[in-house]
Amino acid sequence: MRNAFTVDVEEYFQVEAFSDLIPKKDWHKFPSRVEETTARLLDLLDAYHVHGTFFVLGWIARIHPALVERISKAGHEVASHGFNHTMITEMTPEAFRQDIRKSKAILEGITGRSVKGYRAPTFSITEKTSWAHAILLQEGYSYSSSVFPIWHDRYGWPKFGNHPRKMDSDGTGEIWEVPMAVGSLGPFQIPFGGGGYLRSYPFFLTKALFRSRARKDSPVVLYIHPWEIDTQHPAVQAPFFRRFRHKIGIPKLERKLVALLELMKFGTVGQYLEEVA
């Protein structure tokens, strides 16, 4: 069974936790780290002969086109993370359409390949924003990996379930949603497989949750950000809890990724869908 290895290509200062502290107009004032850290991930995946899906922010692609080209030429799937990391819950349908159209055009212009996948910033496709699927289909996308089937203070669609679901179709194609990973711990459903969950959980728990899903023939979508393996990125001035949540587990994450790559089989989200949908 092949899990999906995914990377949300964005800078350390673009996370939603800092969005009210760092205006988008000030992003250019911060030292960029994304080329160096993404290159480390590319080298790591190459060492294990793994091809993954890189959801690239359009803002990043416009400034670092050579990085996007390198990702594509290494055999990875290039997908969209929107243009400027605005949550769908903060956009009108028309603003969302323009955002995903702009990002898609930039990425396709760099790679020369059709972009079929999308991931919403901060997993912001929820039951209330599920209108986004019809627009994604109209704009030429065939899948999204933007739903976390949990409750969270910023996102979540608790009743979505753990399996890919066809959300809409028309005469030209379909749009699927590939949800993030939730596992069982006794009577409790807990998120895992990426972000702060992967960084903060002890590895034995993450491994057990992966294997539990494998026993059910249910692949896992693993997700990381390049800044999560970067112990040297500058500190952001923010309240203590936000800084703590942002930094927790970073020194150990690369070792956890190596262990998972040695234990599990990974591929792209496109391959995941081919095998399970």
PDB file of N, CA, C and O in Angstrom, residues 156-207:
ATOM      1  N   GLY A 156     -11.487  22.153   9.822  1.00  0.00           N
ATOM      2  CA  GLY A 156     -12.028  20.840  10.151  1.00  0.00           C
ATOM      3  C   GLY A 156     -13.415  20.583   9.579  1.00  0.00           C
ATOM      4  O   GLY A 156     -14.249  21.478   9.480  1.00  0.00           O
ATOM      5  N   TRP A 157     -13.615  19.323   9.187  1.00  0.00           N
ATOM      6  CA  TRP A 157     -14.901  18.816   8.693  1.00  0.00           C
ATOM      7  C   TRP A 157     -15.054  17.447   9.347  1.00  0.00           C
ATOM      8  O   TRP A 157     -14.787  16.424   8.735  1.00  0.00           O
ATOM      9  N   PRO A 158     -15.465  17.414  10.597  1.00  0.00           N
ATOM     10  CA  PRO A 158     -15.404  16.174  11.388  1.00  0.00           C
ATOM     11  C   PRO A 158     -16.141  14.988  10.788  1.00  0.00           C
ATOM     12  O   PRO A 158     -15.720  13.846  10.982  1.00  0.00           O
ATOM     13  N   LYS A 159     -17.194  15.217  10.051  1.00  0.00           N
ATOM     14  CA  LYS A 159     -18.012  14.111   9.535  1.00  0.00           C
ATOM     15  C   LYS A 159     -17.602  13.673   8.125  1.00  0.00           C
ATOM     16  O   LYS A 159     -18.275  12.827   7.529  1.00  0.00           O
ATOM     17  N   PHE A 160     -16.519  14.207   7.608  1.00  0.00           N
ATOM     18  CA  PHE A 160     -16.151  13.894   6.223  1.00  0.00           C
ATOM     19  C   PHE A 160     -15.768  12.430   6.049  1.00  0.00           C
ATOM     20  O   PHE A 160     -16.075  11.803   5.048  1.00  0.00           O
ATOM     21  N   GLY A 161     -15.051  11.868   7.021  1.00  0.00           N
ATOM     22  CA  GLY A 161     -14.567  10.497   6.897  1.00  0.00           C
ATOM     23  C   GLY A 161     -13.121  10.438   6.452  1.00  0.00           C
ATOM     24  O   GLY A 161     -12.509  11.455   6.110  1.00  0.00           O
ATOM     25  N   ASN A 162     -12.572   9.223   6.427  1.00  0.00           N
ATOM     26  CA  ASN A 162     -11.144   9.016   6.182  1.00  0.00           C
ATOM     27  C   ASN A 162     -10.794   8.661   4.747  1.00  0.00           C
ATOM     28  O   ASN A 162      -9.611   8.480   4.442  1.00  0.00           O
ATOM     29  N   HIS A 163     -11.780   8.549   3.871  1.00  0.00           N
ATOM     30  CA  HIS A 163     -11.506   8.033   2.531  1.00  0.00           C
ATOM     31  C   HIS A 163     -11.776   9.082   1.463  1.00  0.00           C
ATOM     32  O   HIS A 163     -12.641   9.950   1.641  1.00  0.00           O
ATOM     33  N   PRO A 164     -11.052   9.021   0.335  1.00  0.00           N
ATOM     34  CA  PRO A 164     -11.306   9.958  -0.758  1.00  0.00           C
ATOM     35  C   PRO A 164     -12.762   9.906  -1.209  1.00  0.00           C
ATOM     36  O   PRO A 164     -13.391   8.835  -1.205  1.00  0.00           O
ATOM     37  N   ARG A 165     -13.258  11.057  -1.615  1.00  0.00           N
ATOM     38  CA  ARG A 165     -14.661  11.152  -2.005  1.00  0.00           C
ATOM     39  C   ARG A 165     -14.780  12.021  -3.268  1.00  0.00           C
ATOM     40  O   ARG A 165     -14.174  13.078  -3.354  1.00  0.00           O
ATOM     41  N   LYS A 166     -15.559  11.531  -4.229  1.00  0.00           N
ATOM     42  CA  LYS A 166     -15.843  12.349  -5.407  1.00  0.00           C
ATOM     43  C   LYS A 166     -16.841  13.428  -5.017  1.00  0.00           C
ATOM     44  O   LYS A 166     -17.930  13.133  -4.552  1.00  0.00           O
ATOM     45  N   MET A 167     -16.468  14.697  -5.217  1.00  0.00           N
ATOM     46  CA  MET A 167     -17.273  15.805  -4.737  1.00  0.00           C
ATOM     47  C   MET A 167     -18.157  16.432  -5.809  1.00  0.00           C
ATOM     48  O   MET A 167     -19.186  17.031  -5.500  1.00  0.00           O
ATOM     49  N   ASP A 168     -17.751  16.309  -7.079  1.00  0.00           N
ATOM     50  CA  ASP A 168     -18.526  16.908  -8.164  1.00  0.00           C
ATOM     51  C   ASP A 168     -18.017  16.349  -9.480  1.00  0.00           C
ATOM     52  O   ASP A 168     -16.923  15.779  -9.547  1.00  0.00           O
ATOM     53  N   SER A 169     -18.813  16.503 -10.527  1.00  0.00           N
ATOM     54  CA  SER A 169     -18.398  16.084 -11.863  1.00  0.00           C
ATOM     55  C   SER A 169     -19.175  16.885 -12.889  1.00  0.00           C
ATOM     56  O   SER A 169     -20.224  17.461 -12.594  1.00  0.00           O
ATOM     57  N   ASP A 170     -18.619  16.929 -14.096  1.00  0.00           N
ATOM     58  CA  ASP A 170     -19.334  17.549 -15.205  1.00  0.00           C
ATOM     59  C   ASP A 170     -18.984  16.783 -16.471  1.00  0.00           C
ATOM     60  O   ASP A 170     -18.446  15.672 -16.402  1.00  0.00           O
ATOM     61  N   GLY A 171     -19.250  17.366 -17.611  1.00  0.00           N
ATOM     62  CA  GLY A 171     -18.997  16.638 -18.850  1.00  0.00           C
ATOM     63  C   GLY A 171     -17.535  16.458 -19.172  1.00  0.00           C
ATOM     64  O   GLY A 171     -17.190  15.656 -20.059  1.00  0.00           O
ATOM     65  N   THR A 172     -16.671  17.161 -18.468  1.00  0.00           N
ATOM     66  CA  THR A 172     -15.242  17.093 -18.781  1.00  0.00           C
ATOM     67  C   THR A 172     -14.408  16.353 -17.741  1.00  0.00           C
ATOM     68  O   THR A 172     -13.275  15.986 -18.013  1.00  0.00           O
ATOM     69  N   GLY A 173     -14.932  16.157 -16.534  1.00  0.00           N
ATOM     70  CA  GLY A 173     -14.125  15.492 -15.525  1.00  0.00           C
ATOM     71  C   GLY A 173     -14.781  15.433 -14.167  1.00  0.00           C
ATOM     72  O   GLY A 173     -15.988  15.689 -14.030  1.00  0.00           O
ATOM     73  N   GLU A 174     -13.957  15.094 -13.162  1.00  0.00           N
ATOM     74  CA  GLU A 174     -14.419  14.937 -11.781  1.00  0.00           C
ATOM     75  C   GLU A 174     -13.471  15.693 -10.855  1.00  0.00           C
ATOM     76  O   GLU A 174     -12.321  15.944 -11.209  1.00  0.00           O
ATOM     77  N   ILE A 175     -13.970  16.002  -9.681  1.00  0.00           N
ATOM     78  CA  ILE A 175     -13.115  16.565  -8.637  1.00  0.00           C
ATOM     79  C   ILE A 175     -13.242  15.712  -7.387  1.00  0.00           C
ATOM     80  O   ILE A 175     -14.347  15.452  -6.910  1.00  0.00           O
ATOM     81  N   TRP A 176     -12.114  15.227  -6.891  1.00  0.00           N
ATOM     82  CA  TRP A 176     -12.059  14.375  -5.712  1.00  0.00           C
ATOM     83  C   TRP A 176     -11.445  15.135  -4.551  1.00  0.00           C
ATOM     84  O   TRP A 176     -10.594  16.012  -4.747  1.00  0.00           O
ATOM     85  N   GLU A 177     -11.852  14.760  -3.356  1.00  0.00           N
ATOM     86  CA  GLU A 177     -11.234  15.269  -2.137  1.00  0.00           C
ATOM     87  C   GLU A 177     -10.505  14.125  -1.450  1.00  0.00           C
ATOM     88  O   GLU A 177     -11.087  13.055  -1.213  1.00  0.00           O
ATOM     89  N   VAL A 178      -9.227  14.332  -1.164  1.00  0.00           N
ATOM     90  CA  VAL A 178      -8.396  13.337  -0.487  1.00  0.00           C
ATOM     91  C   VAL A 178      -8.109  13.875   0.910  1.00  0.00           C
ATOM     92  O   VAL A 178      -7.284  14.777   1.077  1.00  0.00           O
ATOM     93  N   PRO A 179      -8.779  13.361   1.952  1.00  0.00           N
ATOM     94  CA  PRO A 179      -8.655  13.951   3.290  1.00  0.00           C
ATOM     95  C   PRO A 179      -7.341  13.604   3.974  1.00  0.00           C
ATOM     96  O   PRO A 179      -6.656  12.641   3.618  1.00  0.00           O
ATOM     97  N   MET A 180      -7.032  14.403   4.980  1.00  0.00           N
ATOM     98  CA  MET A 180      -5.851  14.168   5.791  1.00  0.00           C
ATOM     99  C   MET A 180      -6.115  13.020   6.765  1.00  0.00           C
ATOM    100  O   MET A 180      -7.242  12.566   6.928  1.00  0.00           O
ATOM    101  N   ALA A 181      -5.050  12.580   7.441  1.00  0.00           N
ATOM    102  CA  ALA A 181      -5.106  11.335   8.211  1.00  0.00           C
ATOM    103  C   ALA A 181      -5.646  11.543   9.623  1.00  0.00           C
ATOM    104  O   ALA A 181      -5.194  12.430  10.355  1.00  0.00           O
ATOM    105  N   VAL A 182      -6.586  10.687   9.982  1.00  0.00           N
ATOM    106  CA  VAL A 182      -7.085  10.588  11.351  1.00  0.00           C
ATOM    107  C   VAL A 182      -7.020   9.118  11.746  1.00  0.00           C
ATOM    108  O   VAL A 182      -7.396   8.242  10.969  1.00  0.00           O
ATOM    109  N   GLY A 183      -6.521   8.839  12.948  1.00  0.00           N
ATOM    110  CA  GLY A 183      -6.410   7.471  13.428  1.00  0.00           C
ATOM    111  C   GLY A 183      -7.180   7.263  14.719  1.00  0.00           C
ATOM    112  O   GLY A 183      -7.686   8.212  15.316  1.00  0.00           O
ATOM    113  N   SER A 184      -7.256   6.025  15.125  1.00  0.00           N
ATOM    114  CA  SER A 184      -8.000   5.666  16.335  1.00  0.00           C
ATOM    115  C   SER A 184      -7.041   5.339  17.462  1.00  0.00           C
ATOM    116  O   SER A 184      -6.061   4.612  17.281  1.00  0.00           O
ATOM    117  N   LEU A 185      -7.351   5.878  18.628  1.00  0.00           N
ATOM    118  CA  LEU A 185      -6.625   5.553  19.855  1.00  0.00           C
ATOM    119  C   LEU A 185      -7.686   5.239  20.895  1.00  0.00           C
ATOM    120  O   LEU A 185      -8.227   6.130  21.547  1.00  0.00           O
ATOM    121  N   GLY A 186      -8.016   3.937  20.991  1.00  0.00           N
ATOM    122  CA  GLY A 186      -9.149   3.557  21.825  1.00  0.00           C
ATOM    123  C   GLY A 186     -10.416   4.163  21.247  1.00  0.00           C
ATOM    124  O   GLY A 186     -10.664   4.089  20.042  1.00  0.00           O
ATOM    125  N   PRO A 187     -11.206   4.837  22.064  1.00  0.00           N
ATOM    126  CA  PRO A 187     -12.431   5.456  21.559  1.00  0.00           C
ATOM    127  C   PRO A 187     -12.203   6.810  20.902  1.00  0.00           C
ATOM    128  O   PRO A 187     -13.149   7.419  20.395  1.00  0.00           O
ATOM    129  N   PHE A 188     -10.946   7.272  20.884  1.00  0.00           N
ATOM    130  CA  PHE A 188     -10.672   8.623  20.413  1.00  0.00           C
ATOM    131  C   PHE A 188     -10.155   8.619  18.975  1.00  0.00           C
ATOM    132  O   PHE A 188      -9.385   7.745  18.582  1.00  0.00           O
ATOM    133  N   GLN A 189     -10.587   9.612  18.208  1.00  0.00           N
ATOM    134  CA  GLN A 189     -10.080   9.850  16.861  1.00  0.00           C
ATOM    135  C   GLN A 189      -9.062  10.993  16.943  1.00  0.00           C
ATOM    136  O   GLN A 189      -9.379  12.085  17.424  1.00  0.00           O
ATOM    137  N   ILE A 190      -7.840  10.725  16.495  1.00  0.00           N
ATOM    138  CA  ILE A 190      -6.809  11.749  16.618  1.00  0.00           C
ATOM    139  C   ILE A 190      -6.132  12.000  15.259  1.00  0.00           C
ATOM    140  O   ILE A 190      -5.862  11.064  14.502  1.00  0.00           O
ATOM    141  N   PRO A 191      -5.869  13.262  14.952  1.00  0.00           N
ATOM    142  CA  PRO A 191      -5.167  13.586  13.711  1.00  0.00           C
ATOM    143  C   PRO A 191      -3.694  13.228  13.823  1.00  0.00           C
ATOM    144  O   PRO A 191      -3.116  13.264  14.903  1.00  0.00           O
ATOM    145  N   PHE A 192      -3.095  12.876  12.704  1.00  0.00           N
ATOM    146  CA  PHE A 192      -1.660  12.577  12.713  1.00  0.00           C
ATOM    147  C   PHE A 192      -1.131  12.700  11.285  1.00  0.00           C
ATOM    148  O   PHE A 192      -1.853  13.051  10.365  1.00  0.00           O
ATOM    149  N   GLY A 193       0.145  12.452  11.130  1.00  0.00           N
ATOM    150  CA  GLY A 193       0.724  12.354   9.796  1.00  0.00           C
ATOM    151  C   GLY A 193       1.310  13.633   9.246  1.00  0.00           C
ATOM    152  O   GLY A 193       1.733  13.664   8.091  1.00  0.00           O
ATOM    153  N   GLY A 194       1.364  14.708  10.043  1.00  0.00           N
ATOM    154  CA  GLY A 194       1.971  15.915   9.504  1.00  0.00           C
ATOM    155  C   GLY A 194       1.879  17.090  10.456  1.00  0.00           C
ATOM    156  O   GLY A 194       1.224  17.025  11.502  1.00  0.00           O
ATOM    157  N   GLY A 195       2.567  18.167  10.079  1.00  0.00           N
ATOM    158  CA  GLY A 195       2.498  19.405  10.834  1.00  0.00           C
ATOM    159  C   GLY A 195       2.892  19.228  12.287  1.00  0.00           C
ATOM    160  O   GLY A 195       3.777  18.442  12.638  1.00  0.00           O
ATOM    161  N   GLY A 196       2.213  19.971  13.156  1.00  0.00           N
ATOM    162  CA  GLY A 196       2.501  19.901  14.578  1.00  0.00           C
ATOM    163  C   GLY A 196       2.226  18.533  15.175  1.00  0.00           C
ATOM    164  O   GLY A 196       2.849  18.157  16.183  1.00  0.00           O
ATOM    165  N   TYR A 197       1.318  17.784  14.571  1.00  0.00           N
ATOM    166  CA  TYR A 197       1.033  16.437  15.078  1.00  0.00           C
ATOM    167  C   TYR A 197       2.255  15.529  14.895  1.00  0.00           C
ATOM    168  O   TYR A 197       2.671  14.835  15.821  1.00  0.00           O
ATOM    169  N   LEU A 198       2.830  15.553  13.711  1.00  0.00           N
ATOM    170  CA  LEU A 198       4.009  14.724  13.447  1.00  0.00           C
ATOM    171  C   LEU A 198       5.207  15.203  14.265  1.00  0.00           C
ATOM    172  O   LEU A 198       5.989  14.399  14.766  1.00  0.00           O
ATOM    173  N   ARG A 199       5.335  16.515  14.421  1.00  0.00           N
ATOM    174  CA  ARG A 199       6.478  17.047  15.166  1.00  0.00           C
ATOM    175  C   ARG A 199       6.386  16.761  16.663  1.00  0.00           C
ATOM    176  O   ARG A 199       7.397  16.530  17.324  1.00  0.00           O
ATOM    177  N   SER A 200       5.178  16.780  17.219  1.00  0.00           N
ATOM    178  CA  SER A 200       5.044  16.693  18.675  1.00  0.00           C
ATOM    179  C   SER A 200       4.764  15.285  19.192  1.00  0.00           C
ATOM    180  O   SER A 200       5.107  14.967  20.330  1.00  0.00           O
ATOM    181  N   TYR A 201       4.153  14.400  18.373  1.00  0.00           N
ATOM    182  CA  TYR A 201       3.873  13.049  18.860  1.00  0.00           C
ATOM    183  C   TYR A 201       5.170  12.253  18.992  1.00  0.00           C
ATOM    184  O   TYR A 201       6.072  12.385  18.159  1.00  0.00           O
ATOM    185  N   PRO A 202       5.266  11.393  20.005  1.00  0.00           N
ATOM    186  CA  PRO A 202       6.394  10.463  20.037  1.00  0.00           C
ATOM    187  C   PRO A 202       6.324   9.537  18.822  1.00  0.00           C
ATOM    188  O   PRO A 202       5.226   9.169  18.375  1.00  0.00           O
ATOM    189  N   PHE A 203       7.493   9.165  18.303  1.00  0.00           N
ATOM    190  CA  PHE A 203       7.485   8.429  17.043  1.00  0.00           C
ATOM    191  C   PHE A 203       6.765   7.088  17.147  1.00  0.00           C
ATOM    192  O   PHE A 203       6.131   6.647  16.181  1.00  0.00           O
ATOM    193  N   PHE A 204       6.826   6.435  18.298  1.00  0.00           N
ATOM    194  CA  PHE A 204       6.152   5.135  18.415  1.00  0.00           C
ATOM    195  C   PHE A 204       4.649   5.280  18.184  1.00  0.00           C
ATOM    196  O   PHE A 204       4.004   4.380  17.636  1.00  0.00           O
ATOM    197  N   LEU A 205       4.068   6.416  18.588  1.00  0.00           N
ATOM    198  CA  LEU A 205       2.642   6.643  18.373  1.00  0.00           C
ATOM    199  C   LEU A 205       2.349   6.868  16.893  1.00  0.00           C
ATOM    200  O   LEU A 205       1.403   6.286  16.338  1.00  0.00           O
ATOM    201  N   THR A 206       3.157   7.700  16.242  1.00  0.00           N
ATOM    202  CA  THR A 206       2.973   7.932  14.807  1.00  0.00           C
ATOM    203  C   THR A 206       3.093   6.636  14.030  1.00  0.00           C
ATOM    204  O   THR A 206       2.278   6.338  13.145  1.00  0.00           O
ATOM    205  N   LYS A 207       4.097   5.821  14.352  1.00  0.00           N
ATOM    206  CA  LYS A 207       4.291   4.547  13.664  1.00  0.00           C
ATOM    207  C   LYS A 207       3.095   3.635  13.881  1.00  0.00           C
ATOM    208  O   LYS A 207       2.614   2.980  12.936  1.00  0.00           O
TER     209      LYS A 207
END
